[in-house]
Amino acid sequence: MTHARPYTTQLQAGLGLVDETKILLDLWSSGMSGVDLNKTALGSGAFPNMSARRIRNIVIECFAPRYLRHAAYPARLLKALLPHLAAGELVQLLFLYTCRANPVLADFVREIYWDRYTSGAERVLKEDARGFIRRAIDDGKTVKRWSESTIIRVSNYLLGACADFGLLGHRDRSGRRIVPFRIENKIVAILAQELHSQRIGDNSLVSHEDWRLFGLDAKDVRSELRRLTLTGQIILQAAGNVTHIGWKHRTMQEFVDDFAQG
């Protein structure tokens, strides 16, 4: 069966790019396309040690697919929330949007990283990543078969991206060490409200695949949402597998406005 969105090598243009993304969000304004942002970035002097080609790759191949999708919704949300997020919270949002834009990374995190994490493994190995890519190719998740050198490169990109986003530690000869990773409370609130704003029903919301990027199943999500009830953001009613949520904010904009007020 063919994957709905084929795996690509797009991560080769840039992995986490956390610092670069913060700069680009500052330079970006509503209505800017990727081409517009590239011109602005080139003329800004914000990347003095970077070639024009590299700036273009970051903007067009990384920032635009991640944050200018869906009428630039991710960029607009991030720009509004950025002043009110701690560094770790911002990184988790960038992780979420990068995974959404790169199915190969999202599936690697869900299928390999969290399996190793919950099994008590100390590392995610290079061979874990390579095996994941080889199986994906056999399953038709790439447009065409990748060479062995491409498999090795993309495997390294996956491990490197996970390190940039705080899931893995420093590299050694066998792979990268697993580090503690837990979703931040503010990210629970943002993701829940975002999914609700997409008109996803409450039962589907708690089992949405995005939560699995943070290692959460439906039961875990309900536990996280119960914490939001303590601050009055939602009212949660759950019995068995049935979940009903009463929402304080009708729209994402209402949520953002309230969020910005602390």
Coordinates of C-alpha atoms in Angstrom, one line a residue:
M1 CA 0.0 0.0 0.0
T2 CA 1.3 3.5 -0.9
H3 CA 1.7 6.0 1.9
A4 CA -0.6 9.0 1.5
R5 CA 2.3 11.4 1.4
P6 CA 5.6 9.8 0.1
Y7 CA 8.7 9.9 2.2
T8 CA 11.3 12.4 0.8
T9 CA 14.8 13.5 1.4
Q10 CA 13.8 17.1 2.2
L11 CA 15.4 16.9 5.7
Q12 CA 18.7 17.2 3.9
A13 CA 18.1 20.9 3.5
G14 CA 18.0 21.4 7.3
L15 CA 17.1 19.5 10.5
G16 CA 15.7 21.3 13.5
L17 CA 16.9 24.8 12.5
V18 CA 15.6 26.2 15.8
D19 CA 17.7 29.3 15.9
E20 CA 17.2 30.0 12.2
T21 CA 13.5 29.5 12.5
K22 CA 13.2 32.1 15.3
I23 CA 15.1 34.6 13.2
L24 CA 12.9 33.9 10.2
L25 CA 9.7 34.2 12.2
D26 CA 10.9 37.6 13.3
L27 CA 11.5 38.6 9.7
W28 CA 8.3 37.2 8.3
S29 CA 5.0 39.1 8.2
S30 CA 1.6 38.0 7.2
G31 CA 1.2 37.8 3.5
M32 CA 4.8 37.0 2.8
S33 CA 5.5 34.0 0.5
G34 CA 8.6 31.9 0.8
V35 CA 10.2 33.9 -2.1
D36 CA 9.3 37.2 -0.3
L37 CA 10.9 35.9 2.9
N38 CA 14.0 34.8 1.1
K39 CA 14.5 38.2 -0.3
T40 CA 13.9 39.8 3.1
A41 CA 16.3 37.4 4.8
L42 CA 19.0 38.0 2.2
G43 CA 18.8 41.8 2.7
S44 CA 18.4 41.7 6.5
G45 CA 22.0 40.9 7.5
A46 CA 20.6 38.4 10.0
F47 CA 22.7 35.6 8.5
P48 CA 26.1 37.2 8.0
N49 CA 28.0 33.9 7.8
M50 CA 25.7 32.1 5.5
S51 CA 25.7 32.0 1.7
A52 CA 22.8 33.1 -0.3
R53 CA 22.3 29.6 -1.5
R54 CA 22.2 28.2 2.0
I55 CA 19.7 30.9 3.1
R56 CA 17.5 30.1 0.1
N57 CA 17.6 26.3 1.0
I58 CA 16.6 27.0 4.6
V59 CA 13.7 29.4 3.6
I60 CA 12.3 27.5 0.6
E61 CA 13.1 23.9 1.4
C62 CA 12.6 24.0 5.2
F63 CA 10.8 27.1 6.6
A64 CA 8.1 27.3 3.9
P65 CA 7.0 23.7 3.8
R66 CA 6.9 23.6 7.6
Y67 CA 5.4 26.9 8.5
L68 CA 3.8 28.5 5.4
R69 CA 1.5 25.6 4.7
H70 CA -2.3 26.1 5.0
A71 CA -2.2 29.9 4.3
A72 CA 0.8 30.2 6.6
Y73 CA -1.3 29.1 9.6
P74 CA 1.7 27.6 11.5
A75 CA 3.8 30.8 11.0
R76 CA 1.0 33.1 12.1
L77 CA 0.3 31.0 15.2
L78 CA 4.0 30.7 16.1
K79 CA 4.6 34.4 15.7
A80 CA 1.7 35.2 18.0
L81 CA 2.7 32.7 20.6
L82 CA 6.5 33.2 20.5
P83 CA 6.7 36.0 23.1
H84 CA 4.8 33.9 25.6
L85 CA 6.7 30.6 25.1
A86 CA 9.7 29.3 27.0
A87 CA 12.5 27.9 24.9
G88 CA 11.6 24.3 25.4
E89 CA 7.9 25.0 24.6
L90 CA 8.8 26.6 21.3
V91 CA 11.1 23.7 20.4
Q92 CA 8.2 21.3 20.9
L93 CA 5.9 23.3 18.6
L94 CA 8.6 23.4 15.9
F95 CA 9.0 19.7 16.3
L96 CA 5.3 19.2 15.8
Y97 CA 5.1 21.3 12.6
T98 CA 8.3 19.7 11.2
C99 CA 6.9 16.3 11.7
R100 CA 3.7 17.3 10.0
A101 CA 5.6 18.5 7.0
N102 CA 7.9 15.4 7.0
P103 CA 6.0 12.1 7.3
V104 CA 9.3 10.2 7.3
L105 CA 10.3 11.9 10.6
A106 CA 6.8 11.7 12.1
D107 CA 6.6 7.9 11.5
F108 CA 10.2 7.4 12.7
V109 CA 9.4 9.1 16.0
R110 CA 6.1 7.2 16.4
E111 CA 7.3 3.8 15.4
I112 CA 11.0 3.7 16.3
Y113 CA 11.8 6.3 18.9
W114 CA 9.0 5.7 21.3
D115 CA 9.3 2.0 20.9
R116 CA 12.9 2.2 22.0
Y117 CA 12.1 4.7 24.7
T118 CA 9.3 2.7 26.3
S119 CA 11.3 -0.5 26.1
G120 CA 14.0 1.0 28.2
A121 CA 16.7 1.2 25.5
E122 CA 19.6 3.5 26.1
R123 CA 20.0 4.5 22.5
V124 CA 18.4 4.7 19.1
L125 CA 20.9 3.0 16.9
K126 CA 21.9 4.0 13.4
E127 CA 20.8 0.5 12.3
D128 CA 17.3 1.2 13.8
A129 CA 17.0 4.2 11.5
R130 CA 18.4 2.4 8.5
G131 CA 16.1 -0.6 9.1
F132 CA 13.1 1.7 9.3
I133 CA 14.0 3.3 6.0
R134 CA 14.6 0.0 4.3
R135 CA 11.2 -1.3 5.4
A136 CA 9.5 1.9 4.3
I137 CA 11.0 1.5 0.8
D138 CA 9.8 -2.1 0.6
D139 CA 6.4 -0.9 1.7
G140 CA 6.2 1.6 -1.2
K141 CA 6.4 4.7 1.0
T142 CA 9.0 6.4 -1.3
V143 CA 8.3 7.4 -4.9
K144 CA 11.2 5.2 -6.1
R145 CA 13.7 3.0 -4.4
W146 CA 16.6 4.8 -2.6
S147 CA 20.2 3.9 -3.0
E148 CA 22.1 2.6 0.0
S149 CA 23.9 6.0 0.3
T150 CA 20.6 7.8 0.4
I151 CA 19.3 5.4 3.1
I152 CA 22.4 6.1 5.2
R153 CA 22.1 9.9 4.7
V154 CA 18.3 10.0 5.5
S155 CA 18.9 7.8 8.6
N156 CA 21.4 10.3 9.9
Y157 CA 19.0 13.1 9.2
L158 CA 16.3 11.4 11.3
L159 CA 18.7 10.9 14.2
G160 CA 20.0 14.5 13.9
A161 CA 16.5 16.0 13.7
C162 CA 15.5 14.1 16.9
A163 CA 18.6 15.5 18.6
D164 CA 17.8 19.1 17.5
F165 CA 14.3 18.8 19.0
G166 CA 15.5 17.3 22.3
L167 CA 14.5 13.7 21.9
L168 CA 18.1 12.4 21.6
G169 CA 21.5 13.3 22.9
H170 CA 25.0 13.4 21.5
R171 CA 26.1 11.1 18.7
D172 CA 28.4 8.2 19.2
R173 CA 29.6 5.4 16.9
S174 CA 26.4 3.3 17.3
G175 CA 23.7 6.0 17.4
R176 CA 22.4 8.6 19.8
R177 CA 21.5 8.3 23.5
I178 CA 17.8 8.6 24.4
V179 CA 17.1 11.6 26.7
P180 CA 13.9 12.2 28.8
F181 CA 11.3 13.9 26.7
R182 CA 7.8 14.9 27.9
I183 CA 5.2 17.2 26.4
E184 CA 5.0 20.6 28.0
N185 CA 1.7 21.7 29.6
K186 CA 1.3 24.7 27.3
I187 CA 1.8 22.4 24.3
V188 CA -1.0 20.2 25.5
A189 CA -3.3 23.2 25.6
I190 CA -2.2 24.5 22.2
L191 CA -2.4 21.2 20.4
A192 CA -5.8 20.3 22.0
Q193 CA -7.3 23.7 21.0
E194 CA -5.8 23.4 17.5
L195 CA -7.3 20.0 16.9
H196 CA -10.7 21.2 18.3
S197 CA -10.5 24.2 15.9
Q198 CA -10.2 21.8 13.0
R199 CA -13.6 20.4 14.0
I200 CA -12.2 17.1 15.2
G201 CA -14.6 15.4 17.5
D202 CA -13.6 14.9 21.2
N203 CA -13.3 11.1 20.9
S204 CA -11.1 11.4 17.8
L205 CA -9.2 14.3 19.3
V206 CA -7.8 12.3 22.2
S207 CA -6.6 9.5 19.8
H208 CA -5.2 11.8 17.1
E209 CA -1.8 10.8 15.7
D210 CA -0.2 14.0 16.6
W211 CA -0.2 13.0 20.3
R212 CA 1.8 9.9 19.5
L213 CA 4.7 12.2 18.5
F214 CA 4.9 12.9 22.2
G215 CA 4.5 9.3 23.2
L216 CA 0.8 9.7 24.3
D217 CA -2.0 7.3 23.7
A218 CA -5.7 8.2 24.3
K219 CA -5.5 7.3 28.0
D220 CA -2.4 9.5 28.4
V221 CA -4.1 12.4 26.6
R222 CA -7.1 12.3 28.9
S223 CA -4.7 12.4 31.8
E224 CA -3.0 15.5 30.3
L225 CA -6.3 17.1 29.6
R226 CA -7.4 16.7 33.2
R227 CA -4.6 19.0 34.2
L228 CA -6.1 21.7 31.9
T229 CA -9.3 21.5 33.9
L230 CA -7.4 22.8 36.9
T231 CA -6.9 26.1 35.1
G232 CA -10.4 26.3 33.8
Q233 CA -9.3 26.0 30.1
I234 CA -11.6 23.0 29.5
I235 CA -14.2 20.8 31.3
L236 CA -13.4 17.1 30.7
Q237 CA -15.9 14.3 31.1
A238 CA -14.6 10.8 30.3
A239 CA -16.2 7.4 30.9
G240 CA -14.6 4.4 29.4
N241 CA -13.7 5.2 25.9
V242 CA -16.2 8.1 25.6
T243 CA -14.8 11.6 26.0
H244 CA -16.6 14.9 26.1
I245 CA -14.8 18.2 26.4
G246 CA -16.4 21.6 27.2
W247 CA -14.2 24.3 25.6
K248 CA -13.6 27.7 27.0
H249 CA -12.5 29.1 23.7
R250 CA -14.7 28.7 20.5
T251 CA -11.9 29.5 18.1
M252 CA -8.1 29.4 17.9
Q253 CA -7.9 33.2 17.8
E254 CA -9.8 33.4 21.1
F255 CA -7.4 31.0 22.6
V256 CA -4.4 32.9 21.3
D257 CA -5.7 36.2 22.6
D258 CA -6.3 34.7 26.0
F259 CA -2.9 32.9 25.9
A260 CA -1.1 36.2 25.2
Q261 CA -2.7 37.7 28.3
G262 CA -1.1 35.1 30.5

